[in-house]
JSON list of C-alpha atoms in Angstrom, two decimals:
[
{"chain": "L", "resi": 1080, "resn": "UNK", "atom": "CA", "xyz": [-66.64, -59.62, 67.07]},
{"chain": "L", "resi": 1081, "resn": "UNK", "atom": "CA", "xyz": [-64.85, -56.67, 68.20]},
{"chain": "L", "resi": 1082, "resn": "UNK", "atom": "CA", "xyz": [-61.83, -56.88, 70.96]},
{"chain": "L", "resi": 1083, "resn": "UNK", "atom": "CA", "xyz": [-62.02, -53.80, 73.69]},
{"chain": "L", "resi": 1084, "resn": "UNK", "atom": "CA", "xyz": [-59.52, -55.14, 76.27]},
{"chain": "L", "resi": 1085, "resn": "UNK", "atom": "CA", "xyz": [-57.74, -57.78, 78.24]},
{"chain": "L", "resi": 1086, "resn": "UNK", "atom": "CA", "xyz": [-57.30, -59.13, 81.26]},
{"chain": "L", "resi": 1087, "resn": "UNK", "atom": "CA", "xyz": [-53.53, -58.39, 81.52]},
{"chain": "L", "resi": 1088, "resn": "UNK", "atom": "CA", "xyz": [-52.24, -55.82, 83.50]},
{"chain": "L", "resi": 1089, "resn": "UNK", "atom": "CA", "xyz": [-49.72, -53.36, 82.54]},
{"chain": "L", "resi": 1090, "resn": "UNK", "atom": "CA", "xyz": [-46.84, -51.98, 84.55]},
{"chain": "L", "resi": 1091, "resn": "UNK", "atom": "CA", "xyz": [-45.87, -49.27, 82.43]},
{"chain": "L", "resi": 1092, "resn": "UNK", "atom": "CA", "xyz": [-47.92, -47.02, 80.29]},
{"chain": "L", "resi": 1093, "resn": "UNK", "atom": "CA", "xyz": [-47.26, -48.06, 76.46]},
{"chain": "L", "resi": 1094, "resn": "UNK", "atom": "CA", "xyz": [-45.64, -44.89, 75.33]},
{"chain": "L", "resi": 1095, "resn": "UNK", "atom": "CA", "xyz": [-45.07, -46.26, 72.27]},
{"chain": "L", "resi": 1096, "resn": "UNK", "atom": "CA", "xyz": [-48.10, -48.06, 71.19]},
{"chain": "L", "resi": 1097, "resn": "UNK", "atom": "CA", "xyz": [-50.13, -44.58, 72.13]},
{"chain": "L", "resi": 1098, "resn": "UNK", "atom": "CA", "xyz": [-47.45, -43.04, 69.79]},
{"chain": "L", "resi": 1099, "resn": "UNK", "atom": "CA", "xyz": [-48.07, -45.17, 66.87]},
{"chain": "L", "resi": 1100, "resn": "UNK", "atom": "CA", "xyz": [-51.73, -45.44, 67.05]},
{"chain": "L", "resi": 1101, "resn": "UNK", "atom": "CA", "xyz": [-51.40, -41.55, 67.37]},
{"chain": "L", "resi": 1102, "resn": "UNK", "atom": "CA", "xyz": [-49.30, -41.07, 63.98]},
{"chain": "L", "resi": 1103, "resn": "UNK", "atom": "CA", "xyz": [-51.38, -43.71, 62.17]},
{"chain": "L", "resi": 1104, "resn": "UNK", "atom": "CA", "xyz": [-54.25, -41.46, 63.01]},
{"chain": "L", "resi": 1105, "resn": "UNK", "atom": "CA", "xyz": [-52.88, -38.29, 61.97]},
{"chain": "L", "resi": 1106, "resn": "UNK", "atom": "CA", "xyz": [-51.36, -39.84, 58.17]},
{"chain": "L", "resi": 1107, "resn": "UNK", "atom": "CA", "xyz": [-54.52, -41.14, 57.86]},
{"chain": "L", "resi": 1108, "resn": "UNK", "atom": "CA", "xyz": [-56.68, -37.20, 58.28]},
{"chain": "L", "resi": 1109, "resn": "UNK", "atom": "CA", "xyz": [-53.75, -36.05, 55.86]},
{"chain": "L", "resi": 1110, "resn": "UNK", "atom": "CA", "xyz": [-54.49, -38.75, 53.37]},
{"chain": "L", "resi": 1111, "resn": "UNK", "atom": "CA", "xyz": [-58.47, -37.57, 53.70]},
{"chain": "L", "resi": 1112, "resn": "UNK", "atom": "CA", "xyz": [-57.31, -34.17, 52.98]},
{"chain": "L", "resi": 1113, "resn": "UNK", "atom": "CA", "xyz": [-55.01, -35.45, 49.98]},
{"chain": "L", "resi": 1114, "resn": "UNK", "atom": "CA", "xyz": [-58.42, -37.25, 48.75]},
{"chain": "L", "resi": 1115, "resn": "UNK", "atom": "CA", "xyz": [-60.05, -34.34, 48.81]},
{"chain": "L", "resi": 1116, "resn": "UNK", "atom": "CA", "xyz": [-57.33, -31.84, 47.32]},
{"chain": "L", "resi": 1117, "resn": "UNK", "atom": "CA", "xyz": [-56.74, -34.79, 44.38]},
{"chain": "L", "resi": 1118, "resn": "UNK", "atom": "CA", "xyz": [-53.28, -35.76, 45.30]},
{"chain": "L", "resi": 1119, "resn": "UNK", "atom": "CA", "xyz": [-53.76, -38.78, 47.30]},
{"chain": "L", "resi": 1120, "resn": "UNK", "atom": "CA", "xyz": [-52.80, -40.82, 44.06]},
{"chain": "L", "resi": 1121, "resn": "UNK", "atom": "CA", "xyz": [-49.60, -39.25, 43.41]},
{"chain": "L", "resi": 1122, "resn": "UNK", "atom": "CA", "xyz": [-48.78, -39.55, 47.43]},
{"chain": "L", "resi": 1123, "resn": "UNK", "atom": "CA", "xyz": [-49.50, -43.38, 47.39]},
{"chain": "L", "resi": 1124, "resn": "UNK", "atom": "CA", "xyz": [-47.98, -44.01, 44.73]},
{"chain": "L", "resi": 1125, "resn": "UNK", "atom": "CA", "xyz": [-44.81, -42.33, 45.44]},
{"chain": "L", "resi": 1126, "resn": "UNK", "atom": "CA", "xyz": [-44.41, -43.77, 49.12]},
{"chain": "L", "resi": 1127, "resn": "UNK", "atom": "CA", "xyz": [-46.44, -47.19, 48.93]},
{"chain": "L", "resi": 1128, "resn": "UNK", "atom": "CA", "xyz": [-44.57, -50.23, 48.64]},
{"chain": "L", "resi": 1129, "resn": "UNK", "atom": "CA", "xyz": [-44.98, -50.85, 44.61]},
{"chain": "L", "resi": 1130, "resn": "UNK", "atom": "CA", "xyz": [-42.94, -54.87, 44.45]},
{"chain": "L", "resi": 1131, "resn": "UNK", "atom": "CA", "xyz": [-42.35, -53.75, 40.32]},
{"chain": "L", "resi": 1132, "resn": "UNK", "atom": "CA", "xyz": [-40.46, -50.73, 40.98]},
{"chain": "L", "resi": 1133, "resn": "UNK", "atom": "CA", "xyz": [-38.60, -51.63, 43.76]},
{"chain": "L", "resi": 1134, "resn": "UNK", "atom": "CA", "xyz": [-37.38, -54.77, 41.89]},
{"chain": "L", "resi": 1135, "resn": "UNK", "atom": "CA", "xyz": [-36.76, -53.37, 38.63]},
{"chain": "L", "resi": 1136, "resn": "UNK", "atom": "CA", "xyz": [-34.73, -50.50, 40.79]},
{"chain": "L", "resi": 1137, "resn": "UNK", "atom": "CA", "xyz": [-32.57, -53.25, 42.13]},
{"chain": "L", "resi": 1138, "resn": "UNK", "atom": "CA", "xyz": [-31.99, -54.83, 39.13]},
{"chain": "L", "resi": 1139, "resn": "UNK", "atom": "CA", "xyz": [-30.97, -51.75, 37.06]},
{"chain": "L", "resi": 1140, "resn": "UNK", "atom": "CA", "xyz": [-28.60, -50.74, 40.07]},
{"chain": "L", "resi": 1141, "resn": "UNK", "atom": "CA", "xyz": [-26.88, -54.10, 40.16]},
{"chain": "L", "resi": 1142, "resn": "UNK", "atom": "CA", "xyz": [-26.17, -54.68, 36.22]},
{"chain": "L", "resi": 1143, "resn": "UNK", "atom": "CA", "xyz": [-26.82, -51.62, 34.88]},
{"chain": "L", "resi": 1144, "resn": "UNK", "atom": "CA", "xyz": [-26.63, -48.31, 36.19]},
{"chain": "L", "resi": 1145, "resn": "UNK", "atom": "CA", "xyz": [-25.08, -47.45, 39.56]},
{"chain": "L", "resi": 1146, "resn": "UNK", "atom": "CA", "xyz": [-27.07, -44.19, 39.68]},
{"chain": "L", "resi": 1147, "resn": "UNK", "atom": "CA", "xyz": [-30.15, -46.77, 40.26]},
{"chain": "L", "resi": 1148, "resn": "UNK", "atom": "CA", "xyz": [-29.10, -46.87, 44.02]},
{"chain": "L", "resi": 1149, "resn": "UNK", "atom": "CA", "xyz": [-30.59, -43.49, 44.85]},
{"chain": "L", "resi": 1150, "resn": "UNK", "atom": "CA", "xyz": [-33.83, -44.96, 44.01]},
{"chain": "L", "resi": 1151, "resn": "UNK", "atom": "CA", "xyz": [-33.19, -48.10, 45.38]},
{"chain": "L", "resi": 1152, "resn": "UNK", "atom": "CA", "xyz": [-32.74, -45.96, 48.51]},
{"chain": "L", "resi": 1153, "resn": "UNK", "atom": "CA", "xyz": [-35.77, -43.87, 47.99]},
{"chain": "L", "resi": 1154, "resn": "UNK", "atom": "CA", "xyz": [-37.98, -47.00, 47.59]},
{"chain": "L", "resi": 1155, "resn": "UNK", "atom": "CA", "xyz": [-36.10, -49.04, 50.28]},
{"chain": "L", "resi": 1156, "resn": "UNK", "atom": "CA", "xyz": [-37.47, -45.98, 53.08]},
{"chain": "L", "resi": 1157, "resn": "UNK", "atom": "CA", "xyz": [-41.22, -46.25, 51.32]},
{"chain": "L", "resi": 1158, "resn": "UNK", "atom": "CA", "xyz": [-40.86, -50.17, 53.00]},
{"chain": "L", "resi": 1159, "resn": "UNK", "atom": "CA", "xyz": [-41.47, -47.99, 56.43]},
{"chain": "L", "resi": 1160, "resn": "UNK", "atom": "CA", "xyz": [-43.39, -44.92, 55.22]},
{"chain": "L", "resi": 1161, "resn": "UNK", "atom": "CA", "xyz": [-46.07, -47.73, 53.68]},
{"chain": "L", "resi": 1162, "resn": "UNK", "atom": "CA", "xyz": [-46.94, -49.18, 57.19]},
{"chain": "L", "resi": 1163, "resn": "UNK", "atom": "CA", "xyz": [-48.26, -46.00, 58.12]},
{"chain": "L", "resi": 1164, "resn": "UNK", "atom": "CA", "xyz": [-50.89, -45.82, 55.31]},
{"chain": "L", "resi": 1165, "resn": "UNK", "atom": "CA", "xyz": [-53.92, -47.36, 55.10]},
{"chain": "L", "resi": 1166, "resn": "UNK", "atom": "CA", "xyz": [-56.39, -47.30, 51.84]},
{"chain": "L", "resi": 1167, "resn": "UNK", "atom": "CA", "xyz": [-59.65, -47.61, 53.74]},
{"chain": "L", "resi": 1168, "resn": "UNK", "atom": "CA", "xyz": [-61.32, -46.79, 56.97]},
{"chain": "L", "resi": 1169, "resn": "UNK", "atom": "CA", "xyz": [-62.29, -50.44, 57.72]},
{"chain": "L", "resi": 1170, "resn": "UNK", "atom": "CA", "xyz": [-58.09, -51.29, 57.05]},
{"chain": "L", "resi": 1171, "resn": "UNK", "atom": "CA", "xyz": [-57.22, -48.80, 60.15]},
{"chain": "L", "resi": 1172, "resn": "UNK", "atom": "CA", "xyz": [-60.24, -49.04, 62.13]},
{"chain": "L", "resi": 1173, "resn": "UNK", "atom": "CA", "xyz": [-59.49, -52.87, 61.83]},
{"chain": "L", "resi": 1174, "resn": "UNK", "atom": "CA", "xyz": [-55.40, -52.06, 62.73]},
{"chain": "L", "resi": 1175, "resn": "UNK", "atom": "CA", "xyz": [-55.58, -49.49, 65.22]},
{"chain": "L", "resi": 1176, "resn": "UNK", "atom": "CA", "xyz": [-58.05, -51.89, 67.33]},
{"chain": "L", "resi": 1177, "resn": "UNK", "atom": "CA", "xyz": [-56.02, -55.33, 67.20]},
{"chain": "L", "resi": 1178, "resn": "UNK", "atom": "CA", "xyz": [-52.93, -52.54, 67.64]},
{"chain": "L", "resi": 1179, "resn": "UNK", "atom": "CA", "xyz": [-54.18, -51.11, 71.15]},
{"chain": "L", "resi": 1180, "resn": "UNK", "atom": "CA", "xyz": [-56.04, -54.59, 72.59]},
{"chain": "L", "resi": 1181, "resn": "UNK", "atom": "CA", "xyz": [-52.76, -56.26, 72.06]},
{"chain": "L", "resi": 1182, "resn": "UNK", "atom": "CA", "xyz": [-49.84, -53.74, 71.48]},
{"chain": "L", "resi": 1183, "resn": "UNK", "atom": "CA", "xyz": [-49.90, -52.40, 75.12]},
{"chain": "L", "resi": 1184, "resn": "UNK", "atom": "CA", "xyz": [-49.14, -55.77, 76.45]},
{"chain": "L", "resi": 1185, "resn": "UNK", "atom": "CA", "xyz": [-46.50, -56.64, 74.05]},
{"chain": "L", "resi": 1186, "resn": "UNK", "atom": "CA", "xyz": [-44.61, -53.47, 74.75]},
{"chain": "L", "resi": 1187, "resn": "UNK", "atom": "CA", "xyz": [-45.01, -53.91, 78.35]},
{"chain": "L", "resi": 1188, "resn": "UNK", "atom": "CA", "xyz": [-43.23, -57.59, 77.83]},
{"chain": "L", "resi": 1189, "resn": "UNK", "atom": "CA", "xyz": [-40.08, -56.15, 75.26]},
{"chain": "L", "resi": 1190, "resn": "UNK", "atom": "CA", "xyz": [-40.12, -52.93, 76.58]},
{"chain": "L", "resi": 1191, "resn": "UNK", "atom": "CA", "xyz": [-40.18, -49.84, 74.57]},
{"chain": "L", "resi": 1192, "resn": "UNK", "atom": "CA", "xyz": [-37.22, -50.06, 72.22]},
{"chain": "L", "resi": 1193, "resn": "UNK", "atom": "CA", "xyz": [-37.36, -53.91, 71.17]},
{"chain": "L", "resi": 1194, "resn": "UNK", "atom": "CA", "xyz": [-41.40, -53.24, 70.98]},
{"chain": "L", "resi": 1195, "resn": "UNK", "atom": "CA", "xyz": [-40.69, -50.53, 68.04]},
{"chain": "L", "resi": 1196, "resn": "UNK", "atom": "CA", "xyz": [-38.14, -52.08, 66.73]},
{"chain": "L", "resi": 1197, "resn": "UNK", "atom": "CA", "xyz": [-40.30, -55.07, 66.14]},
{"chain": "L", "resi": 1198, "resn": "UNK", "atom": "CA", "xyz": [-43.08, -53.38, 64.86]},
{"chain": "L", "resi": 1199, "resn": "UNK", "atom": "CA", "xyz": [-41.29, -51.77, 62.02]},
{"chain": "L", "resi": 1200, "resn": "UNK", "atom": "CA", "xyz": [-39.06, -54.35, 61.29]},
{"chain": "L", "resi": 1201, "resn": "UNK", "atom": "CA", "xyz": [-42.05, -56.89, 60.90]},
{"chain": "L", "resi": 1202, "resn": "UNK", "atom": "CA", "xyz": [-43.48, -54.75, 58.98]},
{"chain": "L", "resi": 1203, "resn": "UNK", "atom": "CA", "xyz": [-41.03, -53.52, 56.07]},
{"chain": "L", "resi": 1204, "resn": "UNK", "atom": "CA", "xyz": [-40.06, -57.52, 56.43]},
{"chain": "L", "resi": 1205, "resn": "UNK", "atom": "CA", "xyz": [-43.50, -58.55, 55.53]},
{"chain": "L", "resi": 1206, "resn": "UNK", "atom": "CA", "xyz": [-43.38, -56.02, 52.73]},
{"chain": "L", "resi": 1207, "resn": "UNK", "atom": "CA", "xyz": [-40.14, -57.35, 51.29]},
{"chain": "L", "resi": 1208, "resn": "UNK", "atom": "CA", "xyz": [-41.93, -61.23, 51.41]},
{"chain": "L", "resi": 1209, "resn": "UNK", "atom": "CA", "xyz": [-44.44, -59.28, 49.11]},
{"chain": "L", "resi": 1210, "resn": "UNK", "atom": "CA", "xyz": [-42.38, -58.39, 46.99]},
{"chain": "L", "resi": 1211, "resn": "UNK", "atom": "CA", "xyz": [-39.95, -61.63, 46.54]},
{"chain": "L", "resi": 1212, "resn": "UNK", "atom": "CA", "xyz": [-43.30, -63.26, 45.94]},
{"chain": "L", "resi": 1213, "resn": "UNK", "atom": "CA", "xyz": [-44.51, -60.75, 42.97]},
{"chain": "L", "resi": 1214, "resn": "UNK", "atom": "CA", "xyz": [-42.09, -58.69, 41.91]},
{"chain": "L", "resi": 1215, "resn": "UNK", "atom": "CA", "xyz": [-43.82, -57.89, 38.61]},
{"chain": "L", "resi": 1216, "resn": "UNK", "atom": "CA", "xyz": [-47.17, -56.19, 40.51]},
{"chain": "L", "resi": 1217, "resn": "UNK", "atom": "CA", "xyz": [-47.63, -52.12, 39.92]},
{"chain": "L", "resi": 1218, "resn": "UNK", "atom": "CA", "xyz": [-50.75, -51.84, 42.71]},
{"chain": "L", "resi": 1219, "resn": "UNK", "atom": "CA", "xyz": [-48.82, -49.81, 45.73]},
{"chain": "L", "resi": 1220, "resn": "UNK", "atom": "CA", "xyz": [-48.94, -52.27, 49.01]},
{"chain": "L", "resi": 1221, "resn": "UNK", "atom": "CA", "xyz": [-49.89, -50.01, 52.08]},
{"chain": "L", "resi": 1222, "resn": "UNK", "atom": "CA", "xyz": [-50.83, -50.90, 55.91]},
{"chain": "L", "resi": 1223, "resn": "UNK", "atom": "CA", "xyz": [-49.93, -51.53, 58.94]},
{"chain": "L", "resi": 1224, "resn": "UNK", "atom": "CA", "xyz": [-50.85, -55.40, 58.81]},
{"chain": "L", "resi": 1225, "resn": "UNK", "atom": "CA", "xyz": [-48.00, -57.22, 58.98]},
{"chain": "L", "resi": 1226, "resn": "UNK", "atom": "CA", "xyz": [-46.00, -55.14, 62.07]},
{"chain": "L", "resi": 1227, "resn": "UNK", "atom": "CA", "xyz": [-49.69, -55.82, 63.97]},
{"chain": "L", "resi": 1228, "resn": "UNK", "atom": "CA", "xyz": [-49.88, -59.21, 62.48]},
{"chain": "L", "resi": 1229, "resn": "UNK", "atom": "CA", "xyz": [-46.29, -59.82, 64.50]},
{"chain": "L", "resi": 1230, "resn": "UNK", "atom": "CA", "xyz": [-47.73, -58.16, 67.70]},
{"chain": "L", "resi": 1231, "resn": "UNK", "atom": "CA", "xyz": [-50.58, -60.80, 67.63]},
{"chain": "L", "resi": 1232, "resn": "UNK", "atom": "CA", "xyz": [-47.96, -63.79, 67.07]},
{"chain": "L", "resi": 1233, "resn": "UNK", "atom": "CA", "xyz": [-45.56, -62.35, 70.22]},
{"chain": "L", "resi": 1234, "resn": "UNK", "atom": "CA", "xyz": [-48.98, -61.72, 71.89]},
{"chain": "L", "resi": 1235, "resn": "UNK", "atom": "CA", "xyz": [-50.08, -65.13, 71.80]},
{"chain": "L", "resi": 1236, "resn": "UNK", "atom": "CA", "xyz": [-46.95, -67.13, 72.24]},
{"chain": "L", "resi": 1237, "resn": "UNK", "atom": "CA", "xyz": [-46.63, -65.00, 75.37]},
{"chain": "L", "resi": 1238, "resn": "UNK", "atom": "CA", "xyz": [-50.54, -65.19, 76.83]},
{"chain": "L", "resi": 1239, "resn": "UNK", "atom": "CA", "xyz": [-52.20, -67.96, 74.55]},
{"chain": "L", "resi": 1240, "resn": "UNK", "atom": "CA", "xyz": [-54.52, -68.64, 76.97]},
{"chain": "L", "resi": 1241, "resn": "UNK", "atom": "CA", "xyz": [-55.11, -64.67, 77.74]},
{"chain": "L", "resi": 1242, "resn": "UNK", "atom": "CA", "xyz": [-59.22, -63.99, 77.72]},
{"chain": "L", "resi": 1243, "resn": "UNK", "atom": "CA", "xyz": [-59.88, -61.18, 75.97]},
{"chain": "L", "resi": 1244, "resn": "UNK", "atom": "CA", "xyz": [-63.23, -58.76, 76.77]},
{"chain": "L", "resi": 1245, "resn": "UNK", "atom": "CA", "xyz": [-65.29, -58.56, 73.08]},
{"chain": "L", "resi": 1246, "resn": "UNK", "atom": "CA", "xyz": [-68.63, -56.96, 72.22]},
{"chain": "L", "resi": 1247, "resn": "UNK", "atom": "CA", "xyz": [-70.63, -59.15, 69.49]},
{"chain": "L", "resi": 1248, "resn": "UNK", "atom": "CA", "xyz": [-72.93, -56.87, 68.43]},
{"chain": "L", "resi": 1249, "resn": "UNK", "atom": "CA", "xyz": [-75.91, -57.07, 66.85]},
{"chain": "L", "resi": 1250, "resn": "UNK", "atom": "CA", "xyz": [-78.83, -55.30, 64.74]},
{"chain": "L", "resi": 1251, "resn": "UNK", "atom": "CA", "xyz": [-79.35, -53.78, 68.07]},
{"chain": "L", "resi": 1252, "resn": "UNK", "atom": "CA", "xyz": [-78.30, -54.99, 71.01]},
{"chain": "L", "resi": 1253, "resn": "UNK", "atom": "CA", "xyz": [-74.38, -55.60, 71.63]},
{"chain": "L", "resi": 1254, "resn": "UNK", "atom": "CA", "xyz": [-73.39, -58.26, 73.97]},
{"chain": "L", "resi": 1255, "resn": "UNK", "atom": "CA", "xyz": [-69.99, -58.40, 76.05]},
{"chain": "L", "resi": 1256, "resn": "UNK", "atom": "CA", "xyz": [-68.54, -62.08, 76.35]},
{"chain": "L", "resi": 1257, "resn": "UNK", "atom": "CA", "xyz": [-65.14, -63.11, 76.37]},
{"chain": "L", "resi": 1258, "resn": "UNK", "atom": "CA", "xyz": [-62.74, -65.25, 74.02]},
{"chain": "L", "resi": 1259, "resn": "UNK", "atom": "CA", "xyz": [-59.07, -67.04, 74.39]},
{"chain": "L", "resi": 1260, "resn": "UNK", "atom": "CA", "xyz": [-56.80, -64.89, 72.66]},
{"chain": "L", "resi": 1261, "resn": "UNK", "atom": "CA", "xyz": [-55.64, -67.49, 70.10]},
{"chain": "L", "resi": 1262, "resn": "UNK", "atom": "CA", "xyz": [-59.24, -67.18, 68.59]},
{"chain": "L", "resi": 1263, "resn": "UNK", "atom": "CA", "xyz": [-58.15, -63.81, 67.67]},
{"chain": "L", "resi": 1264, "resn": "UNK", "atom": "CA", "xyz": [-55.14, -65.31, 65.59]},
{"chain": "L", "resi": 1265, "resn": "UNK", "atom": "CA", "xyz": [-58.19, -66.82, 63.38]},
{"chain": "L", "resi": 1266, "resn": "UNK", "atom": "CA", "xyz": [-60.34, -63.55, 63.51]},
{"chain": "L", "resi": 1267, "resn": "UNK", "atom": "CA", "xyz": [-57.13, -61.50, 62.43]},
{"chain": "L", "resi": 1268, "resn": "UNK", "atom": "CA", "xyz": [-56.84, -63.25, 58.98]},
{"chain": "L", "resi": 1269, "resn": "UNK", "atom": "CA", "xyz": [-60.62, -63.31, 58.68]},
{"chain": "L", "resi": 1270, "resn": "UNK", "atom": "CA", "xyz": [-61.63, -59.71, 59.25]},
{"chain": "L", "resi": 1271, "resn": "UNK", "atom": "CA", "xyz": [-59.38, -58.70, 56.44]},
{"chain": "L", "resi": 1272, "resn": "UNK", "atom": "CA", "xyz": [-61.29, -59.90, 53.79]},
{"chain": "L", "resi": 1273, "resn": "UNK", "atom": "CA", "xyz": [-63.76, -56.83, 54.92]},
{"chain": "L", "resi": 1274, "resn": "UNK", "atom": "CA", "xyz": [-60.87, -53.89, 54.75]},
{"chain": "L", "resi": 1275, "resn": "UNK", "atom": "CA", "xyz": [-62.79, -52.82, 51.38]},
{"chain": "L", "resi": 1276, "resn": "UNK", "atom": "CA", "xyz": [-65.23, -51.48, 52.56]},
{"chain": "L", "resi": 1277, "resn": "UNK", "atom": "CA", "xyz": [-64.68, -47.78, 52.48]},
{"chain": "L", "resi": 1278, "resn": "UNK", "atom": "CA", "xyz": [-62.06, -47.42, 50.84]},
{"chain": "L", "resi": 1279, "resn": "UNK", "atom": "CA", "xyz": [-60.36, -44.19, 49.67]},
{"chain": "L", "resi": 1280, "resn": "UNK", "atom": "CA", "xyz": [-60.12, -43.05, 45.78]},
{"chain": "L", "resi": 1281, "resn": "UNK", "atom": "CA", "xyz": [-56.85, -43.90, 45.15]},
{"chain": "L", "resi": 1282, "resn": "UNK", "atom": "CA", "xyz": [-56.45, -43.21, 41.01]},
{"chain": "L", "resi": 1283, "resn": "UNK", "atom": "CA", "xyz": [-55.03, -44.80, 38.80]},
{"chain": "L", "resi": 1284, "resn": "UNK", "atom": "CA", "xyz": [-55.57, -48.53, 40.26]},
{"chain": "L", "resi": 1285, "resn": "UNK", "atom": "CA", "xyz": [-56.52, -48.38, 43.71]},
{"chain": "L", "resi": 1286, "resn": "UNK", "atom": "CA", "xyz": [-53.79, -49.85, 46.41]},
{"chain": "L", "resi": 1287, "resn": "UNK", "atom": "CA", "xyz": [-53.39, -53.75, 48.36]},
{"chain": "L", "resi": 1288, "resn": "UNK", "atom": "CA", "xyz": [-54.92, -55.79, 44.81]},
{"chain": "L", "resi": 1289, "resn": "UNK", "atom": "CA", "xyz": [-52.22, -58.75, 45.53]},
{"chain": "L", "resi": 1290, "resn": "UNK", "atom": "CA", "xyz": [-52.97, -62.39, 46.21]},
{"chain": "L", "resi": 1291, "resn": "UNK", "atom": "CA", "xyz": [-49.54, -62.76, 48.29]},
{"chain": "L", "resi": 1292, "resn": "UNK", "atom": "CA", "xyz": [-50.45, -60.35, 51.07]},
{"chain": "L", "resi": 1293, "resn": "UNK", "atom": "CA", "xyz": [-51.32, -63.37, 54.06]},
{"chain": "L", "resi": 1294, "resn": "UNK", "atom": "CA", "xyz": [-48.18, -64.82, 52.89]},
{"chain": "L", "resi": 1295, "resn": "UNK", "atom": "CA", "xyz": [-46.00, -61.35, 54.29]},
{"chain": "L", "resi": 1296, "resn": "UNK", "atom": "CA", "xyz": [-48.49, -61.25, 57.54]},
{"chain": "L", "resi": 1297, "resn": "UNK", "atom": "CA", "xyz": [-47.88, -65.24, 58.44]},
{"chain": "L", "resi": 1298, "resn": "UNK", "atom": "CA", "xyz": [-44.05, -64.40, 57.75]},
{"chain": "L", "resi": 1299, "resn": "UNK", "atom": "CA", "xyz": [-44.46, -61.65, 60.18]},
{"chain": "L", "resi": 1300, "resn": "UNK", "atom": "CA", "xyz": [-46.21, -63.43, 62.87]},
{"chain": "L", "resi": 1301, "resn": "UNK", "atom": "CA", "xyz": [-43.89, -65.99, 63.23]},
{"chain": "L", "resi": 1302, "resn": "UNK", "atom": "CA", "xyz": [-41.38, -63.49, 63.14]},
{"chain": "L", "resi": 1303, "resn": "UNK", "atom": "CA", "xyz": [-43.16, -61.72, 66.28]},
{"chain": "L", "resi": 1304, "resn": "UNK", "atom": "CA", "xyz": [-43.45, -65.53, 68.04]},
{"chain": "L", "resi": 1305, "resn": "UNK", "atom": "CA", "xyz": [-40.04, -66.51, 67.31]},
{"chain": "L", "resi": 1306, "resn": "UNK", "atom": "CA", "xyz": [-38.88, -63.13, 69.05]},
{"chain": "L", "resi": 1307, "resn": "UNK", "atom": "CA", "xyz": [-41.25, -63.84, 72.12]},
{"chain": "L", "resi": 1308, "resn": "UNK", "atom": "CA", "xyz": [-39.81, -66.43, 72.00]},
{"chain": "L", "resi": 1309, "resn": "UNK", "atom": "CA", "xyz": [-36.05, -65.60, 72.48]},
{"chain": "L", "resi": 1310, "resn": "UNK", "atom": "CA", "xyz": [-37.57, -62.96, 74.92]},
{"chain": "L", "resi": 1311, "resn": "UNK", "atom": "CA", "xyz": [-38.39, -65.89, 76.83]}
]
């Protein structure tokens, strides 16, 4: 079931969702072109969100060595550089599509500013959840799931009842028919158990091998309802 649109009008163009649909685009080309040159690995690994670096980092800087704070820094910036990388092309296909069904009507409800802000923030929060949960785990986390996971919660607090235009196709015909938009809250958590499939060589271990990544995307879509919410 794929979602192409819905039946909400907009009274402003979504400046920023183009934008961020735009730069998840182009980091994703330059990670081809790191897959191809051999240094996607060493990229990933530097700026994904690894939970066992960033808490051992923490830990040296608070009993042990101040100097740990510069990478505590370093690491505490990869929390935003992360959602911007995606390890497969079913993770951003996936992303980008929930991202510009729903994100246009968000934005159009905060507004521009509080949009971003909320996108990022959910995001890096969702990221931190991760790594509260395992802080021992050396597989870099990377994605844009949990800011888009708290675009779906704002969008469906707001419009739960919203019907949203979807193409089910199959082996060859496709066939437009519509859905409530809370279906889609169901479909979100689903379709991720597919963002495998194609995924990019990412040496030594690969990226997203956690069992505690829901657990940062439910954080972040209540954190996208709850701001609705106080929108409201």
């Amino acid at each position: 079931m794929i979602p192409i649109s819905d039946n909400i009008r907009c009274r402003t163009k979504p400046i920023i969702n183009y934008w961020l649909i735009g730069i998840n685009v182009a980091v994703f080309l330059w990670e081809l072109q790191l897959e191809f040159s051999g240094g996607l690995g060493d990229f990933v690994n530097s700026w994904g969100v690894i939970p066992a670096q960033i808490s051992g980092a923490i830990t040296n800087a608070l009993f042990y060595n101040n100097a740990a704070w510069i990478i505590v820094i370093w690491r505490t910036f990869s929390l935003l550089v992360a959602i911007f990388l995606h390890g497969s092309f079913s993770q951003i296909l996936g992303n980008l599509l929930f991202l510009w069904v729903f994100g246009k009507t968000v934005e159009n409800i905060l507004g521009h500013r509080r949009y971003l802000g909320l996108y990022l923030a959910a995001g890096a929060i969702a990221s931190c959840v991760q790594i509260v949960a395992e802080p021992s785990l050396t597989v870099p986390l990377i994605g844009g799931n949990g800011a888009i996971a708290a675009v779906l919660g704002a969008y469906i607090i707001k419009f739960p009842k919203a019907k949203i235009d979807t193409i089910l196709p199959l082996i060859i015909l496709y066939i437009p028919i519509e859905l409530p938009a809370f279906f889609y809250l169901f479909w979100w958590f689903v379709q991720q158990l597919f963002y495998g499939i194609g995924s990019l060589n990412i040496p030594p271990v690969g990226v997203n091998q956690s069992g505690v990544v829901f657990w940062g995307q439910v954080v972040a879509l209540f954190i996208g309802a709850g701001f609705m919410r106080l929108k409201r």
